[in-house]
Short mmCIF file of C-alpha atoms and ligand atoms in Angstrom, two decimals:
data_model
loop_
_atom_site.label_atom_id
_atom_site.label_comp_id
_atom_site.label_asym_id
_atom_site.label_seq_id
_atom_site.Cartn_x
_atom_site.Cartn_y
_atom_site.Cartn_z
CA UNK A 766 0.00 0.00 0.00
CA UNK A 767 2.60 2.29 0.65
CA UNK A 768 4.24 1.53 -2.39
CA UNK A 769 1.03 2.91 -4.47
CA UNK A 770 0.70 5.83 -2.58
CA UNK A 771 3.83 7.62 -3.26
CA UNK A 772 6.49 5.27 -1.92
CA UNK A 773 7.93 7.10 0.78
CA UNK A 774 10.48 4.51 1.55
CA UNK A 775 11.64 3.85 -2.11
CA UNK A 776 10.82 -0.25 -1.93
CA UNK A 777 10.39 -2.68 -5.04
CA UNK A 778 8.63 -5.86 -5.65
CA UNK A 779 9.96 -9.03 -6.72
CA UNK A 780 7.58 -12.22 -7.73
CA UNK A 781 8.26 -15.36 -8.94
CA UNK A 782 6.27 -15.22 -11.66
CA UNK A 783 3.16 -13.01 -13.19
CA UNK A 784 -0.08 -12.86 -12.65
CA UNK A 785 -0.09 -15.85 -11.10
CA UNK A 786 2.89 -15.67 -8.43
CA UNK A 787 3.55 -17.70 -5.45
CA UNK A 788 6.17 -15.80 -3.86
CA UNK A 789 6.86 -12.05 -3.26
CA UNK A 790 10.05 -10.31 -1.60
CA UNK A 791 10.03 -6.56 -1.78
CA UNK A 792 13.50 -4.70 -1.41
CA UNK A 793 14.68 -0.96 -1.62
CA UNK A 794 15.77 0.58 -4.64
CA UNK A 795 19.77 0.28 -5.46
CA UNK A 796 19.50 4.29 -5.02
CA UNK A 797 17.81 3.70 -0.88
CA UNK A 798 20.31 0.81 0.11
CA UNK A 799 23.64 2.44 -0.74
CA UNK A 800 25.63 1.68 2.57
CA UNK A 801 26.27 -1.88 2.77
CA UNK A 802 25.99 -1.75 6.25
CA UNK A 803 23.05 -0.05 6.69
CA UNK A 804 20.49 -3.26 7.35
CA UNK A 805 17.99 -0.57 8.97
CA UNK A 806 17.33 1.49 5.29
CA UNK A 807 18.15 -2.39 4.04
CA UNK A 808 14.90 -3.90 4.83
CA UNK A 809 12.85 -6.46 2.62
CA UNK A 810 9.68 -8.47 2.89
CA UNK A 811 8.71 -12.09 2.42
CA UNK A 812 5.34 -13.79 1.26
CA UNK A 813 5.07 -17.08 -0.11
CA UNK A 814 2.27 -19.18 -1.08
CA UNK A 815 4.73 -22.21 -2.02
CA UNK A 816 7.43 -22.48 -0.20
CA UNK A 817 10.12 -23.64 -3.19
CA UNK A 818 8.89 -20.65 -5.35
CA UNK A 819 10.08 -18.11 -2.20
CA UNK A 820 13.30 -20.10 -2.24
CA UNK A 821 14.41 -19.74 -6.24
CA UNK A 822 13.02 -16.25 -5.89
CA UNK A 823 15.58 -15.69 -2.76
CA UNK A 824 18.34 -17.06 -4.93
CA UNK A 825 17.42 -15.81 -8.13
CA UNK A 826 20.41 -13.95 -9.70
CA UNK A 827 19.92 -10.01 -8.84
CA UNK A 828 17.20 -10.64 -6.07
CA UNK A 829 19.95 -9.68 -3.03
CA UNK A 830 22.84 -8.22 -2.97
CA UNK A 831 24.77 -10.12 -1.34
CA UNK A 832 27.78 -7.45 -0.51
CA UNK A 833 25.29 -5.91 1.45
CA UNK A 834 24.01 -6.52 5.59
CA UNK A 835 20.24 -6.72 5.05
CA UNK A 836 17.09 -7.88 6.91
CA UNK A 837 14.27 -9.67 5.50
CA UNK A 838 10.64 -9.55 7.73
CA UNK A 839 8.14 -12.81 7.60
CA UNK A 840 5.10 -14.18 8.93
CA UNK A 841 5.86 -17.68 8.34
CA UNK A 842 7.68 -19.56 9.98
CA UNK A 843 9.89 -21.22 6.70
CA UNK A 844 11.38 -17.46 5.60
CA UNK A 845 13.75 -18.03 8.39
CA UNK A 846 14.87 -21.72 7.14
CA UNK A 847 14.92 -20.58 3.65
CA UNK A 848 17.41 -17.46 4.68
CA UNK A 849 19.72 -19.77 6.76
CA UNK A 850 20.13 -22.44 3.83
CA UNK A 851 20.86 -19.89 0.94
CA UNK A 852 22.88 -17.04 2.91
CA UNK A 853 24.30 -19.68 5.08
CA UNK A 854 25.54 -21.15 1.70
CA UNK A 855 26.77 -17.84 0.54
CA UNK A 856 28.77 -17.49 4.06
CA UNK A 857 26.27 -15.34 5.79
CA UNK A 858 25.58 -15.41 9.28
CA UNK A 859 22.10 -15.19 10.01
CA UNK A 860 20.37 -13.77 13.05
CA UNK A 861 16.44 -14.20 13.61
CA UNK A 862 14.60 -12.63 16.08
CA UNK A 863 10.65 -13.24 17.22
CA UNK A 864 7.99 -10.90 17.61
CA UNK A 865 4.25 -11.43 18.76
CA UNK A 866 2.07 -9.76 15.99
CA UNK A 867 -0.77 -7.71 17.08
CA UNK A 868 -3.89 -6.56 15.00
CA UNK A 869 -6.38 -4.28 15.60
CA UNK A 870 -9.95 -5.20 14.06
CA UNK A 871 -11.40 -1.15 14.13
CA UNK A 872 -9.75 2.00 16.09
CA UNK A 873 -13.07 2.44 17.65
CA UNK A 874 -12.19 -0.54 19.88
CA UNK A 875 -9.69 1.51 21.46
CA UNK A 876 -10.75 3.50 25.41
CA UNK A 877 -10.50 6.42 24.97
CA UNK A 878 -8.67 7.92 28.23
CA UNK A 879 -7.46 11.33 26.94
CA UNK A 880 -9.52 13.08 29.92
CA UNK A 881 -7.42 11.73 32.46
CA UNK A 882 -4.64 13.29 30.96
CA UNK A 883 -2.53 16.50 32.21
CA UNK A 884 -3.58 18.92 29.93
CA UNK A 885 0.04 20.65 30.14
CA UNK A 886 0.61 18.02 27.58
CA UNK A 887 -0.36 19.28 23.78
CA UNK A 888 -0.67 16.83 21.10
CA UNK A 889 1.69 16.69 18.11
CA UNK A 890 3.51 15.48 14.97
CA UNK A 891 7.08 14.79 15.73
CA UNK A 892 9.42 16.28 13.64
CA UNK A 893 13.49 16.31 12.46
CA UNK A 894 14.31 17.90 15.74
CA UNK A 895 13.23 14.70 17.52
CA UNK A 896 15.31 12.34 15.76
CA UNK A 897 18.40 12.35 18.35
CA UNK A 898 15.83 11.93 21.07
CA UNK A 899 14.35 9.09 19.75
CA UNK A 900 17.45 7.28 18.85
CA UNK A 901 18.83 7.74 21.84
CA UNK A 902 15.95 6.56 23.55
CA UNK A 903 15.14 3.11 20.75
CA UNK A 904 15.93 -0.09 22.08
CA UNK A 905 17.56 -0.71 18.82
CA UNK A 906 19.10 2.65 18.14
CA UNK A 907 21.78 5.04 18.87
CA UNK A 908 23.94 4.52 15.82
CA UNK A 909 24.31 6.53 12.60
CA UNK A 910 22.02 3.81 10.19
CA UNK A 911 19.28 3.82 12.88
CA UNK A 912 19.66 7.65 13.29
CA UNK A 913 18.98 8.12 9.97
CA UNK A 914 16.28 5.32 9.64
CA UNK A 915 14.29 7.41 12.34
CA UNK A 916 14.91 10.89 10.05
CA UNK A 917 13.27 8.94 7.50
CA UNK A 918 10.41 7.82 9.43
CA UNK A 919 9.53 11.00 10.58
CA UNK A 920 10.04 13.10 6.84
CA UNK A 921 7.81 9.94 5.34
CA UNK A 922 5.32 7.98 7.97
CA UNK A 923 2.54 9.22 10.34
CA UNK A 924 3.82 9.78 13.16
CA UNK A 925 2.20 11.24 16.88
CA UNK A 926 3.62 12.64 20.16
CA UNK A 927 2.88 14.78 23.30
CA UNK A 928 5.07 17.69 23.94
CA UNK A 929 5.17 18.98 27.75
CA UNK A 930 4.68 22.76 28.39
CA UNK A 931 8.56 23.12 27.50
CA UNK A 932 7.74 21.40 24.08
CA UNK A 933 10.04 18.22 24.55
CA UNK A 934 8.16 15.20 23.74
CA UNK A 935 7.37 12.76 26.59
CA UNK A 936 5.70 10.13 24.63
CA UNK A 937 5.58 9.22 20.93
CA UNK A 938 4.85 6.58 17.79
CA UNK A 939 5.53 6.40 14.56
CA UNK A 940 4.22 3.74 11.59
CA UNK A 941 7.20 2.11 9.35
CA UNK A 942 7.30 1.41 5.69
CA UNK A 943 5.49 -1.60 6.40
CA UNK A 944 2.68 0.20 8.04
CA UNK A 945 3.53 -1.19 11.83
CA UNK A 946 3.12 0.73 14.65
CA UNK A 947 7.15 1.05 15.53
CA UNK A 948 9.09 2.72 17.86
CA UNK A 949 6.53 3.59 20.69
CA UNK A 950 8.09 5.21 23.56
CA UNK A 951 7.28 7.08 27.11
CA UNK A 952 9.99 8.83 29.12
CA UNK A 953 10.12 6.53 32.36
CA UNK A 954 9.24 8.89 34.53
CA UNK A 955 5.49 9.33 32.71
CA UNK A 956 4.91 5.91 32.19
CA UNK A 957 1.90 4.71 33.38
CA UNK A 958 -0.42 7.66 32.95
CA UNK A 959 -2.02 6.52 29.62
CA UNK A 960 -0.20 8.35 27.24
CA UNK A 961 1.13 5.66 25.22
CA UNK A 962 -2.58 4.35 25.22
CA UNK A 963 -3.57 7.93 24.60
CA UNK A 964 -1.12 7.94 21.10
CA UNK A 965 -2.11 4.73 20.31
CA UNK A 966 -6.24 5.34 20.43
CA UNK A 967 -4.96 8.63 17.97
CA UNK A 968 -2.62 7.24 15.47
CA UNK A 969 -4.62 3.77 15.18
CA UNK A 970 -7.62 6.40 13.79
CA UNK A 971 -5.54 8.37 11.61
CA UNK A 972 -4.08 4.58 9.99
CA UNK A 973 -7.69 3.45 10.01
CA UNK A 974 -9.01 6.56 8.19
CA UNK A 975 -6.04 6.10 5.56
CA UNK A 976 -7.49 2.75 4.94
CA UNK A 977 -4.19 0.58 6.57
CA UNK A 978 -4.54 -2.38 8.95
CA UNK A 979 -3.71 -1.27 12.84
CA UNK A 980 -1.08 -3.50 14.00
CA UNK A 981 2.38 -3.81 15.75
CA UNK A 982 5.22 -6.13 16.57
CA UNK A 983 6.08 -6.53 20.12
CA UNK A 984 9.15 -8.25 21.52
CA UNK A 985 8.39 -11.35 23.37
CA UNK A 986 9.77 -10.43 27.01
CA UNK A 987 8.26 -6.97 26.27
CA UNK A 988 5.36 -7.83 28.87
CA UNK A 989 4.43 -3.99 29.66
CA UNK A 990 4.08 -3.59 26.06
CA UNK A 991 1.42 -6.49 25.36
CA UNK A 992 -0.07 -6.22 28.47
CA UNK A 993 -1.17 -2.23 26.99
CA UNK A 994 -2.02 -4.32 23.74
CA UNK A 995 -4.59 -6.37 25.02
CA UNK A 996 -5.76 -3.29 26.94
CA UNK A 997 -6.49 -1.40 24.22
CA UNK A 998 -8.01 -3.82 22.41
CA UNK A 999 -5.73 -5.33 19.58
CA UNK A 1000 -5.75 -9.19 19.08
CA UNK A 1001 -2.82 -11.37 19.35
CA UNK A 1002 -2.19 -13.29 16.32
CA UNK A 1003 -1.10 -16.82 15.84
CA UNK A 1004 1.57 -16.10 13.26
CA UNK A 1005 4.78 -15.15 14.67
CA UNK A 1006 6.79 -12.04 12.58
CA UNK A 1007 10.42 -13.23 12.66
CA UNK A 1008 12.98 -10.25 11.55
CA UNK A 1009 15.87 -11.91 9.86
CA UNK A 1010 19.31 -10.06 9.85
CA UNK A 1011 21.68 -11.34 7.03
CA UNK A 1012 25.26 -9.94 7.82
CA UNK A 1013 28.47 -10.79 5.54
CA UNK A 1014 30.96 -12.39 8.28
CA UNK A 1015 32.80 -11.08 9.63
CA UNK A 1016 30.39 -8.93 10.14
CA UNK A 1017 29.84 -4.57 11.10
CA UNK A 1018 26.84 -4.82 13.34
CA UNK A 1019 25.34 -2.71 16.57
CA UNK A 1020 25.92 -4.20 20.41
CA UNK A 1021 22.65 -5.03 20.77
CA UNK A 1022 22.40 -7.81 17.80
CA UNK A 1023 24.49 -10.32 20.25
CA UNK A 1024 23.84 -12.24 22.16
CA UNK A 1025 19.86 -11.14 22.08
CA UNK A 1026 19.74 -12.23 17.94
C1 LIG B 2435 5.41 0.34 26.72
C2 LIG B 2435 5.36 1.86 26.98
C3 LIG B 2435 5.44 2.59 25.63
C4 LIG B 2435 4.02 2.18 27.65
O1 LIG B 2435 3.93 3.61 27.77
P1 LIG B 2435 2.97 4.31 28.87
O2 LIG B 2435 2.80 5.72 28.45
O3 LIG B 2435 3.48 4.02 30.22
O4 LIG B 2435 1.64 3.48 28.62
P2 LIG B 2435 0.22 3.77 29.32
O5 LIG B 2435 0.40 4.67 30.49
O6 LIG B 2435 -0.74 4.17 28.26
O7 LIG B 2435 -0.15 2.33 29.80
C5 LIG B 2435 0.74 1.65 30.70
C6 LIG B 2435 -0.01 1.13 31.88
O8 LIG B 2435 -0.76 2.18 32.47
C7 LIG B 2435 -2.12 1.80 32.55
N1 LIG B 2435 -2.91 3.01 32.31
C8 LIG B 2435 -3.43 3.42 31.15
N2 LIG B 2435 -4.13 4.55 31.34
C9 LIG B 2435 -4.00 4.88 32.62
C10 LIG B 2435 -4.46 5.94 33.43
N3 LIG B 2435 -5.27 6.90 32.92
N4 LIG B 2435 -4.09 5.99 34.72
C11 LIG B 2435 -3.29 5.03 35.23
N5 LIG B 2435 -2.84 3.99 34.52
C12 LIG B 2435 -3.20 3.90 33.25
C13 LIG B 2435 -2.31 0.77 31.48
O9 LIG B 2435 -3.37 -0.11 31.77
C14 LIG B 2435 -1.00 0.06 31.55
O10 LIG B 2435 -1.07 -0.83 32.64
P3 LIG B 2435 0.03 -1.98 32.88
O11 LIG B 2435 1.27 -1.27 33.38
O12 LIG B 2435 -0.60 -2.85 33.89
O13 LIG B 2435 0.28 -2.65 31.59
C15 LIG B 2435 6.49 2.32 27.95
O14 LIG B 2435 6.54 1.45 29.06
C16 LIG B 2435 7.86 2.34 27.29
O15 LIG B 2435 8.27 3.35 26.73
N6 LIG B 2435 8.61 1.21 27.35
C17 LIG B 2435 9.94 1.12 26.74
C18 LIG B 2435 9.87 1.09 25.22
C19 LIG B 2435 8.97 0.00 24.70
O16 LIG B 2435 8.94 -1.11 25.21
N7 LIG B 2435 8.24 0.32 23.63
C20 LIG B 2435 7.34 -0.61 22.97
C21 LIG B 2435 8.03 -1.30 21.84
S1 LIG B 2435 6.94 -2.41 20.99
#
């Protein structure tokens, strides 16, 4: 979807074959991934319907570029095994990691608690001056690649926040070229007063009224996060999204890959 409408994020598709195709992997443009470092702006997709389709597609001459560190995001379960044969082959090390997926049927499911909040806080858009903030602040941030991934999201996604009476944001979210909720964040010591709930009932409307599904990817020891999940209303799903690093060993990647990949 966000490829039709303007494609902020500069991806292309791939399929095995046309019309009728059984696998899919979208990919950025050569002009998007130019650092072959940067796995954060190097991001693709995988769908298959038959499983040996998605792997000839994977391998297909010109379908990676394999000087490059890269990540590839699934909802089945096989993407994974299909990454670790064929980069494993090409002397890749591979790192998966799990997420619980999250959907929300309608944004009207959502409480609304914006009352109960301190109306010092004003609602808002983030914008550029935020990035440093929020990279400092992202679990899997505070590098250059993720610094710019965030200036990115902000220039191309929706994105919501609440600034206190100084204008610093407290609390904020942002959707990602593949339409997730990402990056949600309150400053510790507001936590717990409904303003991530508060962002979430907002954004989910503005996604909804844009026509894209609500949904999110939450860590699996992230308990505080799904706990608000359920709270609000979204429904855990029974695929798993795995998020598959491919890195070129040895390898230039963040701290936080090992040991947690
Ligand atoms: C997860 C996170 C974003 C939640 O932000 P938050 O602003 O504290 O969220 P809320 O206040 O809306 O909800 C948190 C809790 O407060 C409760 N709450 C909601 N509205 C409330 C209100 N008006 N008064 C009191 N409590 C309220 C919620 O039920 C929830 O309860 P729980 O702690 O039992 O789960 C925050 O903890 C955080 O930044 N964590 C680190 C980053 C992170 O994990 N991000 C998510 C990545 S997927």
């Amino acid at each position: 979807m966000n490829i039709c409408r303007g494609n902020p994020a500069g991806h292309e598709v791939l399929v095995d074959s046309w019309p009728n195709f059984k696998a899919v992997l979208t990919r950025p443009r050569k002009e998007v991934a130019t650092d072959n470092s940067d796995f954060y702006a190097n991001m693709h997709a995988a769908f298959y319907r038959d499983l040996d389709a998605y792997r000839a597609l994977l391998s297909s001459p010109g379908a990676i570029n394999w000087a490059q560190t890269f990540r590839i995001h699934g909802l089945q379960d096989s993407v994974y095994e299909a990454s670790r044969e064929i980069a494993g082959a090409k002397g890749f090390q591979v790192y998966p990691s799990t997420y619980l997926v999250y959907l929300l049927p309608s944004s009207s499911a959502i409480p609304d608690v914006s009352s109960k909040l301190d109306p010092a806080m004003r609602l808002s858009n983030l914008d550029v001056s935020h990035v440093d903030l929020l990279n400092k602040t992202w679990y899997y941030g505070g590098n250059e690649w993720s610094r710019r991934y965030i200036d990115m999201l902000i220039r191309s996604f929706p994105s919501i926040c609440f600034l206190d009476a100084a204008g610093h944001p407290i609390s904020w979210n942002i959707t990602d070229p593949f339409g997730a909720m990402s990056i949600g964040y309150t400053l510790p010591e507001h936590r717990g007063c409904g303003y991530s709930s508060a962002l979430c009932f907002i954004l989910a409307q503005k996604i909804q009224a844009q026509g894209y599904p609500i949904y999110g990817n939450v860590a699996l020891d992230n308990h505080p996060m799904q706990r608000l999940q359920q709270w609000l209303g979204f429904q855990r799903q029974t695929n798993l999204c795995r998020i598959i690093l491919h890195s070129p060993v040895p390898g230039n990647l963040p701290a936080w890959v090992l040991p947690d990949f």
